[in-house]
Amino acid sequence: GWQAAVFSHFIQICLIISRRYKADNSVRSEYIQLADAVAYMEQHFTEEIAVSELAELSGYSERQFLRLFHAIFRSTPNNYLTNLRIRRAKLLLVQTSLSVTDIAAQCGYADRNYFARLFKKHTDMTPTEFRTIEKGKLEIYRKICYSITTLSPLIVIYRQVMPNHRKIGAFGGRKVKNRAITGNRKNRKSEDFW
């Protein structure tokens, strides 16, 4: 729980420090050395990256690099790279109108079909389904925000002009009886909606 969260934040701090400062390899800890490889993956996720290249960046042998990477991230470098690509694809699907083929290419996949299969494996949806659902959610959110920003000033003005009038609500200002049964049928209590 909390230990994993703290450790995750520690790794993120190491990544930031690694990106900002280049220190002597003998001074840096194994986490900082691994952070160089992860930072490289994050910057070049659209390219093919070999494990040997990442191991060289971190100063470890391939075997040591894979062991340490898995111990820290609970994932292989290839899975980590795939997650980076899928995260970027999700962002592009929602924020742009690019075709799935173009998005696949921008995320490092030359084959659209392979990208779609991989995307579905990670999200349980095809890229097109994901785009439709997420853009629908975004549109609903925009409508709600628009309604709030449009109606809020009107309600405030109305309340200032007509302070003693009934509240405006979903029922157009009419009083509505809410018949809640609080015991047997004889003891029904009618209350104003407001």
JSON list of N, CA, C and O in Angstrom, two decimals, residues 53-99:
[
{"chain": "A", "resi": 53, "resn": "GLU", "atom": "N", "xyz": [20.84, -1.68, -25.26]},
{"chain": "A", "resi": 53, "resn": "GLU", "atom": "CA", "xyz": [21.03, -0.23, -25.27]},
{"chain": "A", "resi": 53, "resn": "GLU", "atom": "C", "xyz": [20.69, 0.38, -23.91]},
{"chain": "A", "resi": 53, "resn": "GLU", "atom": "O", "xyz": [21.42, 1.24, -23.39]},
{"chain": "A", "resi": 54, "resn": "LEU", "atom": "N", "xyz": [19.59, -0.07, -23.32]},
{"chain": "A", "resi": 54, "resn": "LEU", "atom": "CA", "xyz": [19.18, 0.43, -22.01]},
{"chain": "A", "resi": 54, "resn": "LEU", "atom": "C", "xyz": [20.17, -0.01, -20.92]},
{"chain": "A", "resi": 54, "resn": "LEU", "atom": "O", "xyz": [20.49, 0.78, -20.02]},
{"chain": "A", "resi": 55, "resn": "ALA", "atom": "N", "xyz": [20.64, -1.23, -21.01]},
{"chain": "A", "resi": 55, "resn": "ALA", "atom": "CA", "xyz": [21.62, -1.73, -20.04]},
{"chain": "A", "resi": 55, "resn": "ALA", "atom": "C", "xyz": [22.91, -0.92, -20.12]},
{"chain": "A", "resi": 55, "resn": "ALA", "atom": "O", "xyz": [23.50, -0.57, -19.10]},
{"chain": "A", "resi": 56, "resn": "GLU", "atom": "N", "xyz": [23.30, -0.60, -21.33]},
{"chain": "A", "resi": 56, "resn": "GLU", "atom": "CA", "xyz": [24.52, 0.21, -21.52]},
{"chain": "A", "resi": 56, "resn": "GLU", "atom": "C", "xyz": [24.34, 1.61, -20.92]},
{"chain": "A", "resi": 56, "resn": "GLU", "atom": "O", "xyz": [25.25, 2.14, -20.28]},
{"chain": "A", "resi": 57, "resn": "LEU", "atom": "N", "xyz": [23.18, 2.20, -21.12]},
{"chain": "A", "resi": 57, "resn": "LEU", "atom": "CA", "xyz": [22.89, 3.51, -20.54]},
{"chain": "A", "resi": 57, "resn": "LEU", "atom": "C", "xyz": [22.97, 3.50, -19.01]},
{"chain": "A", "resi": 57, "resn": "LEU", "atom": "O", "xyz": [23.39, 4.48, -18.39]},
{"chain": "A", "resi": 58, "resn": "SER", "atom": "N", "xyz": [22.51, 2.41, -18.42]},
{"chain": "A", "resi": 58, "resn": "SER", "atom": "CA", "xyz": [22.48, 2.34, -16.97]},
{"chain": "A", "resi": 58, "resn": "SER", "atom": "C", "xyz": [23.80, 1.85, -16.37]},
{"chain": "A", "resi": 58, "resn": "SER", "atom": "O", "xyz": [23.99, 1.95, -15.17]},
{"chain": "A", "resi": 59, "resn": "GLY", "atom": "N", "xyz": [24.67, 1.31, -17.20]},
{"chain": "A", "resi": 59, "resn": "GLY", "atom": "CA", "xyz": [25.96, 0.84, -16.70]},
{"chain": "A", "resi": 59, "resn": "GLY", "atom": "C", "xyz": [25.92, -0.56, -16.14]},
{"chain": "A", "resi": 59, "resn": "GLY", "atom": "O", "xyz": [26.81, -0.95, -15.38]},
{"chain": "A", "resi": 60, "resn": "TYR", "atom": "N", "xyz": [24.93, -1.34, -16.48]},
{"chain": "A", "resi": 60, "resn": "TYR", "atom": "CA", "xyz": [24.79, -2.71, -16.02]},
{"chain": "A", "resi": 60, "resn": "TYR", "atom": "C", "xyz": [24.88, -3.66, -17.20]},
{"chain": "A", "resi": 60, "resn": "TYR", "atom": "O", "xyz": [24.67, -3.28, -18.35]},
{"chain": "A", "resi": 61, "resn": "SER", "atom": "N", "xyz": [25.11, -4.95, -16.88]},
{"chain": "A", "resi": 61, "resn": "SER", "atom": "CA", "xyz": [24.99, -5.97, -17.91]},
{"chain": "A", "resi": 61, "resn": "SER", "atom": "C", "xyz": [23.50, -6.15, -18.20]},
{"chain": "A", "resi": 61, "resn": "SER", "atom": "O", "xyz": [22.65, -5.71, -17.40]},
{"chain": "A", "resi": 62, "resn": "GLU", "atom": "N", "xyz": [23.17, -6.77, -19.30]},
{"chain": "A", "resi": 62, "resn": "GLU", "atom": "CA", "xyz": [21.75, -6.97, -19.64]},
{"chain": "A", "resi": 62, "resn": "GLU", "atom": "C", "xyz": [21.02, -7.74, -18.53]},
{"chain": "A", "resi": 62, "resn": "GLU", "atom": "O", "xyz": [19.91, -7.38, -18.15]},
{"chain": "A", "resi": 63, "resn": "ARG", "atom": "N", "xyz": [21.68, -8.78, -18.03]},
{"chain": "A", "resi": 63, "resn": "ARG", "atom": "CA", "xyz": [21.05, -9.60, -17.00]},
{"chain": "A", "resi": 63, "resn": "ARG", "atom": "C", "xyz": [20.81, -8.79, -15.72]},
{"chain": "A", "resi": 63, "resn": "ARG", "atom": "O", "xyz": [19.74, -8.85, -15.13]},
{"chain": "A", "resi": 64, "resn": "GLN", "atom": "N", "xyz": [21.82, -8.03, -15.28]},
{"chain": "A", "resi": 64, "resn": "GLN", "atom": "CA", "xyz": [21.66, -7.21, -14.09]},
{"chain": "A", "resi": 64, "resn": "GLN", "atom": "C", "xyz": [20.58, -6.14, -14.31]},
{"chain": "A", "resi": 64, "resn": "GLN", "atom": "O", "xyz": [19.77, -5.87, -13.42]},
{"chain": "A", "resi": 65, "resn": "PHE", "atom": "N", "xyz": [20.58, -5.55, -15.48]},
{"chain": "A", "resi": 65, "resn": "PHE", "atom": "CA", "xyz": [19.59, -4.52, -15.79]},
{"chain": "A", "resi": 65, "resn": "PHE", "atom": "C", "xyz": [18.18, -5.08, -15.72]},
{"chain": "A", "resi": 65, "resn": "PHE", "atom": "O", "xyz": [17.29, -4.49, -15.09]},
{"chain": "A", "resi": 66, "resn": "LEU", "atom": "N", "xyz": [17.95, -6.22, -16.36]},
{"chain": "A", "resi": 66, "resn": "LEU", "atom": "CA", "xyz": [16.62, -6.84, -16.36]},
{"chain": "A", "resi": 66, "resn": "LEU", "atom": "C", "xyz": [16.18, -7.20, -14.94]},
{"chain": "A", "resi": 66, "resn": "LEU", "atom": "O", "xyz": [15.03, -6.97, -14.55]},
{"chain": "A", "resi": 67, "resn": "ARG", "atom": "N", "xyz": [17.11, -7.75, -14.14]},
{"chain": "A", "resi": 67, "resn": "ARG", "atom": "CA", "xyz": [16.79, -8.13, -12.76]},
{"chain": "A", "resi": 67, "resn": "ARG", "atom": "C", "xyz": [16.42, -6.90, -11.94]},
{"chain": "A", "resi": 67, "resn": "ARG", "atom": "O", "xyz": [15.39, -6.88, -11.26]},
{"chain": "A", "resi": 68, "resn": "LEU", "atom": "N", "xyz": [17.23, -5.85, -12.03]},
{"chain": "A", "resi": 68, "resn": "LEU", "atom": "CA", "xyz": [16.98, -4.64, -11.25]},
{"chain": "A", "resi": 68, "resn": "LEU", "atom": "C", "xyz": [15.71, -3.92, -11.74]},
{"chain": "A", "resi": 68, "resn": "LEU", "atom": "O", "xyz": [14.90, -3.46, -10.93]},
{"chain": "A", "resi": 69, "resn": "PHE", "atom": "N", "xyz": [15.53, -3.85, -13.06]},
{"chain": "A", "resi": 69, "resn": "PHE", "atom": "CA", "xyz": [14.34, -3.20, -13.61]},
{"chain": "A", "resi": 69, "resn": "PHE", "atom": "C", "xyz": [13.08, -3.89, -13.11]},
{"chain": "A", "resi": 69, "resn": "PHE", "atom": "O", "xyz": [12.12, -3.25, -12.68]},
{"chain": "A", "resi": 70, "resn": "HIS", "atom": "N", "xyz": [13.09, -5.22, -13.16]},
{"chain": "A", "resi": 70, "resn": "HIS", "atom": "CA", "xyz": [11.91, -5.97, -12.71]},
{"chain": "A", "resi": 70, "resn": "HIS", "atom": "C", "xyz": [11.69, -5.81, -11.21]},
{"chain": "A", "resi": 70, "resn": "HIS", "atom": "O", "xyz": [10.55, -5.71, -10.75]},
{"chain": "A", "resi": 71, "resn": "ALA", "atom": "N", "xyz": [12.75, -5.76, -10.44]},
{"chain": "A", "resi": 71, "resn": "ALA", "atom": "CA", "xyz": [12.62, -5.60, -8.99]},
{"chain": "A", "resi": 71, "resn": "ALA", "atom": "C", "xyz": [12.00, -4.24, -8.64]},
{"chain": "A", "resi": 71, "resn": "ALA", "atom": "O", "xyz": [11.22, -4.14, -7.70]},
{"chain": "A", "resi": 72, "resn": "ILE", "atom": "N", "xyz": [12.35, -3.21, -9.40]},
{"chain": "A", "resi": 72, "resn": "ILE", "atom": "CA", "xyz": [11.86, -1.87, -9.09]},
{"chain": "A", "resi": 72, "resn": "ILE", "atom": "C", "xyz": [10.47, -1.61, -9.69]},
{"chain": "A", "resi": 72, "resn": "ILE", "atom": "O", "xyz": [9.57, -1.13, -9.02]},
{"chain": "A", "resi": 73, "resn": "PHE", "atom": "N", "xyz": [10.29, -1.93, -10.95]},
{"chain": "A", "resi": 73, "resn": "PHE", "atom": "CA", "xyz": [9.04, -1.58, -11.66]},
{"chain": "A", "resi": 73, "resn": "PHE", "atom": "C", "xyz": [8.04, -2.73, -11.73]},
{"chain": "A", "resi": 73, "resn": "PHE", "atom": "O", "xyz": [6.94, -2.53, -12.25]},
{"chain": "A", "resi": 74, "resn": "ARG", "atom": "N", "xyz": [8.41, -3.90, -11.28]},
{"chain": "A", "resi": 74, "resn": "ARG", "atom": "CA", "xyz": [7.53, -5.07, -11.35]},
{"chain": "A", "resi": 74, "resn": "ARG", "atom": "C", "xyz": [7.03, -5.30, -12.78]},
{"chain": "A", "resi": 74, "resn": "ARG", "atom": "O", "xyz": [5.87, -5.65, -13.01]},
{"chain": "A", "resi": 75, "resn": "SER", "atom": "N", "xyz": [7.91, -5.05, -13.72]},
{"chain": "A", "resi": 75, "resn": "SER", "atom": "CA", "xyz": [7.57, -5.16, -15.13]},
{"chain": "A", "resi": 75, "resn": "SER", "atom": "C", "xyz": [8.86, -5.33, -15.92]},
{"chain": "A", "resi": 75, "resn": "SER", "atom": "O", "xyz": [9.94, -4.98, -15.44]},
{"chain": "A", "resi": 76, "resn": "THR", "atom": "N", "xyz": [8.73, -5.82, -17.13]},
{"chain": "A", "resi": 76, "resn": "THR", "atom": "CA", "xyz": [9.89, -5.87, -18.01]},
{"chain": "A", "resi": 76, "resn": "THR", "atom": "C", "xyz": [10.03, -4.53, -18.73]},
{"chain": "A", "resi": 76, "resn": "THR", "atom": "O", "xyz": [9.06, -3.78, -18.82]},
{"chain": "A", "resi": 77, "resn": "PRO", "atom": "N", "xyz": [11.21, -4.24, -19.26]},
{"chain": "A", "resi": 77, "resn": "PRO", "atom": "CA", "xyz": [11.35, -3.00, -20.03]},
{"chain": "A", "resi": 77, "resn": "PRO", "atom": "C", "xyz": [10.40, -2.93, -21.22]},
{"chain": "A", "resi": 77, "resn": "PRO", "atom": "O", "xyz": [9.85, -1.87, -21.52]},
{"chain": "A", "resi": 78, "resn": "ASN", "atom": "N", "xyz": [10.16, -4.06, -21.88]},
{"chain": "A", "resi": 78, "resn": "ASN", "atom": "CA", "xyz": [9.24, -4.06, -23.02]},
{"chain": "A", "resi": 78, "resn": "ASN", "atom": "C", "xyz": [7.81, -3.75, -22.60]},
{"chain": "A", "resi": 78, "resn": "ASN", "atom": "O", "xyz": [7.10, -3.01, -23.29]},
{"chain": "A", "resi": 79, "resn": "ASN", "atom": "N", "xyz": [7.36, -4.29, -21.46]},
{"chain": "A", "resi": 79, "resn": "ASN", "atom": "CA", "xyz": [6.02, -3.97, -20.97]},
{"chain": "A", "resi": 79, "resn": "ASN", "atom": "C", "xyz": [5.92, -2.51, -20.55]},
{"chain": "A", "resi": 79, "resn": "ASN", "atom": "O", "xyz": [4.89, -1.86, -20.77]},
{"chain": "A", "resi": 80, "resn": "TYR", "atom": "N", "xyz": [6.97, -2.00, -19.94]},
{"chain": "A", "resi": 80, "resn": "TYR", "atom": "CA", "xyz": [6.98, -0.58, -19.55]},
{"chain": "A", "resi": 80, "resn": "TYR", "atom": "C", "xyz": [6.87, 0.30, -20.78]},
{"chain": "A", "resi": 80, "resn": "TYR", "atom": "O", "xyz": [6.11, 1.26, -20.81]},
{"chain": "A", "resi": 81, "resn": "LEU", "atom": "N", "xyz": [7.62, -0.04, -21.82]},
{"chain": "A", "resi": 81, "resn": "LEU", "atom": "CA", "xyz": [7.58, 0.70, -23.08]},
{"chain": "A", "resi": 81, "resn": "LEU", "atom": "C", "xyz": [6.20, 0.62, -23.72]},
{"chain": "A", "resi": 81, "resn": "LEU", "atom": "O", "xyz": [5.66, 1.63, -24.20]},
{"chain": "A", "resi": 82, "resn": "THR", "atom": "N", "xyz": [5.59, -0.55, -23.71]},
{"chain": "A", "resi": 82, "resn": "THR", "atom": "CA", "xyz": [4.24, -0.72, -24.24]},
{"chain": "A", "resi": 82, "resn": "THR", "atom": "C", "xyz": [3.24, 0.14, -23.48]},
{"chain": "A", "resi": 82, "resn": "THR", "atom": "O", "xyz": [2.39, 0.79, -24.08]},
{"chain": "A", "resi": 83, "resn": "ASN", "atom": "N", "xyz": [3.37, 0.18, -22.16]},
{"chain": "A", "resi": 83, "resn": "ASN", "atom": "CA", "xyz": [2.46, 1.02, -21.35]},
{"chain": "A", "resi": 83, "resn": "ASN", "atom": "C", "xyz": [2.63, 2.50, -21.68]},
{"chain": "A", "resi": 83, "resn": "ASN", "atom": "O", "xyz": [1.64, 3.24, -21.74]},
{"chain": "A", "resi": 84, "resn": "LEU", "atom": "N", "xyz": [3.86, 2.94, -21.91]},
{"chain": "A", "resi": 84, "resn": "LEU", "atom": "CA", "xyz": [4.10, 4.32, -22.33]},
{"chain": "A", "resi": 84, "resn": "LEU", "atom": "C", "xyz": [3.39, 4.61, -23.65]},
{"chain": "A", "resi": 84, "resn": "LEU", "atom": "O", "xyz": [2.74, 5.65, -23.81]},
{"chain": "A", "resi": 85, "resn": "ARG", "atom": "N", "xyz": [3.52, 3.69, -24.58]},
{"chain": "A", "resi": 85, "resn": "ARG", "atom": "CA", "xyz": [2.92, 3.87, -25.90]},
{"chain": "A", "resi": 85, "resn": "ARG", "atom": "C", "xyz": [1.39, 3.87, -25.84]},
{"chain": "A", "resi": 85, "resn": "ARG", "atom": "O", "xyz": [0.74, 4.70, -26.49]},
{"chain": "A", "resi": 86, "resn": "ILE", "atom": "N", "xyz": [0.83, 2.98, -25.06]},
{"chain": "A", "resi": 86, "resn": "ILE", "atom": "CA", "xyz": [-0.63, 2.90, -24.93]},
{"chain": "A", "resi": 86, "resn": "ILE", "atom": "C", "xyz": [-1.16, 4.17, -24.26]},
{"chain": "A", "resi": 86, "resn": "ILE", "atom": "O", "xyz": [-2.19, 4.72, -24.66]},
{"chain": "A", "resi": 87, "resn": "ARG", "atom": "N", "xyz": [-0.45, 4.65, -23.24]},
{"chain": "A", "resi": 87, "resn": "ARG", "atom": "CA", "xyz": [-0.86, 5.89, -22.57]},
{"chain": "A", "resi": 87, "resn": "ARG", "atom": "C", "xyz": [-0.87, 7.06, -23.55]},
{"chain": "A", "resi": 87, "resn": "ARG", "atom": "O", "xyz": [-1.79, 7.88, -23.56]},
{"chain": "A", "resi": 88, "resn": "ARG", "atom": "N", "xyz": [0.15, 7.14, -24.39]},
{"chain": "A", "resi": 88, "resn": "ARG", "atom": "CA", "xyz": [0.22, 8.21, -25.39]},
{"chain": "A", "resi": 88, "resn": "ARG", "atom": "C", "xyz": [-0.91, 8.04, -26.41]},
{"chain": "A", "resi": 88, "resn": "ARG", "atom": "O", "xyz": [-1.52, 9.02, -26.85]},
{"chain": "A", "resi": 89, "resn": "ALA", "atom": "N", "xyz": [-1.18, 6.82, -26.82]},
{"chain": "A", "resi": 89, "resn": "ALA", "atom": "CA", "xyz": [-2.25, 6.56, -27.78]},
{"chain": "A", "resi": 89, "resn": "ALA", "atom": "C", "xyz": [-3.60, 6.99, -27.22]},
{"chain": "A", "resi": 89, "resn": "ALA", "atom": "O", "xyz": [-4.42, 7.60, -27.93]},
{"chain": "A", "resi": 90, "resn": "LYS", "atom": "N", "xyz": [-3.86, 6.71, -25.95]},
{"chain": "A", "resi": 90, "resn": "LYS", "atom": "CA", "xyz": [-5.11, 7.13, -25.32]},
{"chain": "A", "resi": 90, "resn": "LYS", "atom": "C", "xyz": [-5.26, 8.65, -25.38]},
{"chain": "A", "resi": 90, "resn": "LYS", "atom": "O", "xyz": [-6.33, 9.16, -25.70]},
{"chain": "A", "resi": 91, "resn": "LEU", "atom": "N", "xyz": [-4.17, 9.34, -25.08]},
{"chain": "A", "resi": 91, "resn": "LEU", "atom": "CA", "xyz": [-4.19, 10.79, -25.10]},
{"chain": "A", "resi": 91, "resn": "LEU", "atom": "C", "xyz": [-4.49, 11.31, -26.51]},
{"chain": "A", "resi": 91, "resn": "LEU", "atom": "O", "xyz": [-5.33, 12.19, -26.70]},
{"chain": "A", "resi": 92, "resn": "LEU", "atom": "N", "xyz": [-3.83, 10.74, -27.50]},
{"chain": "A", "resi": 92, "resn": "LEU", "atom": "CA", "xyz": [-4.04, 11.18, -28.89]},
{"chain": "A", "resi": 92, "resn": "LEU", "atom": "C", "xyz": [-5.45, 10.84, -29.39]},
{"chain": "A", "resi": 92, "resn": "LEU", "atom": "O", "xyz": [-6.04, 11.61, -30.14]},
{"chain": "A", "resi": 93, "resn": "LEU", "atom": "N", "xyz": [-5.97, 9.71, -28.97]},
{"chain": "A", "resi": 93, "resn": "LEU", "atom": "CA", "xyz": [-7.32, 9.32, -29.40]},
{"chain": "A", "resi": 93, "resn": "LEU", "atom": "C", "xyz": [-8.37, 10.30, -28.90]},
{"chain": "A", "resi": 93, "resn": "LEU", "atom": "O", "xyz": [-9.32, 10.62, -29.61]},
{"chain": "A", "resi": 94, "resn": "VAL", "atom": "N", "xyz": [-8.19, 10.80, -27.70]},
{"chain": "A", "resi": 94, "resn": "VAL", "atom": "CA", "xyz": [-9.18, 11.70, -27.12]},
{"chain": "A", "resi": 94, "resn": "VAL", "atom": "C", "xyz": [-8.96, 13.14, -27.57]},
{"chain": "A", "resi": 94, "resn": "VAL", "atom": "O", "xyz": [-9.92, 13.85, -27.86]},
{"chain": "A", "resi": 95, "resn": "GLN", "atom": "N", "xyz": [-7.71, 13.57, -27.68]},
{"chain": "A", "resi": 95, "resn": "GLN", "atom": "CA", "xyz": [-7.43, 14.98, -27.93]},
{"chain": "A", "resi": 95, "resn": "GLN", "atom": "C", "xyz": [-7.27, 15.36, -29.39]},
{"chain": "A", "resi": 95, "resn": "GLN", "atom": "O", "xyz": [-7.22, 16.54, -29.71]},
{"chain": "A", "resi": 96, "resn": "THR", "atom": "N", "xyz": [-7.18, 14.39, -30.27]},
{"chain": "A", "resi": 96, "resn": "THR", "atom": "CA", "xyz": [-7.02, 14.70, -31.70]},
{"chain": "A", "resi": 96, "resn": "THR", "atom": "C", "xyz": [-8.05, 13.95, -32.52]},
{"chain": "A", "resi": 96, "resn": "THR", "atom": "O", "xyz": [-8.74, 13.06, -32.01]},
{"chain": "A", "resi": 97, "resn": "SER", "atom": "N", "xyz": [-8.10, 14.28, -33.78]},
{"chain": "A", "resi": 97, "resn": "SER", "atom": "CA", "xyz": [-8.98, 13.54, -34.70]},
{"chain": "A", "resi": 97, "resn": "SER", "atom": "C", "xyz": [-8.13, 12.76, -35.70]},
{"chain": "A", "resi": 97, "resn": "SER", "atom": "O", "xyz": [-8.61, 12.41, -36.78]},
{"chain": "A", "resi": 98, "resn": "LEU", "atom": "N", "xyz": [-6.89, 12.46, -35.33]},
{"chain": "A", "resi": 98, "resn": "LEU", "atom": "CA", "xyz": [-6.02, 11.66, -36.19]},
{"chain": "A", "resi": 98, "resn": "LEU", "atom": "C", "xyz": [-6.60, 10.26, -36.38]},
{"chain": "A", "resi": 98, "resn": "LEU", "atom": "O", "xyz": [-7.28, 9.75, -35.49]},
{"chain": "A", "resi": 99, "resn": "SER", "atom": "N", "xyz": [-6.29, 9.66, -37.50]},
{"chain": "A", "resi": 99, "resn": "SER", "atom": "CA", "xyz": [-6.75, 8.29, -37.74]},
{"chain": "A", "resi": 99, "resn": "SER", "atom": "C", "xyz": [-5.99, 7.34, -36.82]},
{"chain": "A", "resi": 99, "resn": "SER", "atom": "O", "xyz": [-4.91, 7.66, -36.32]}
]
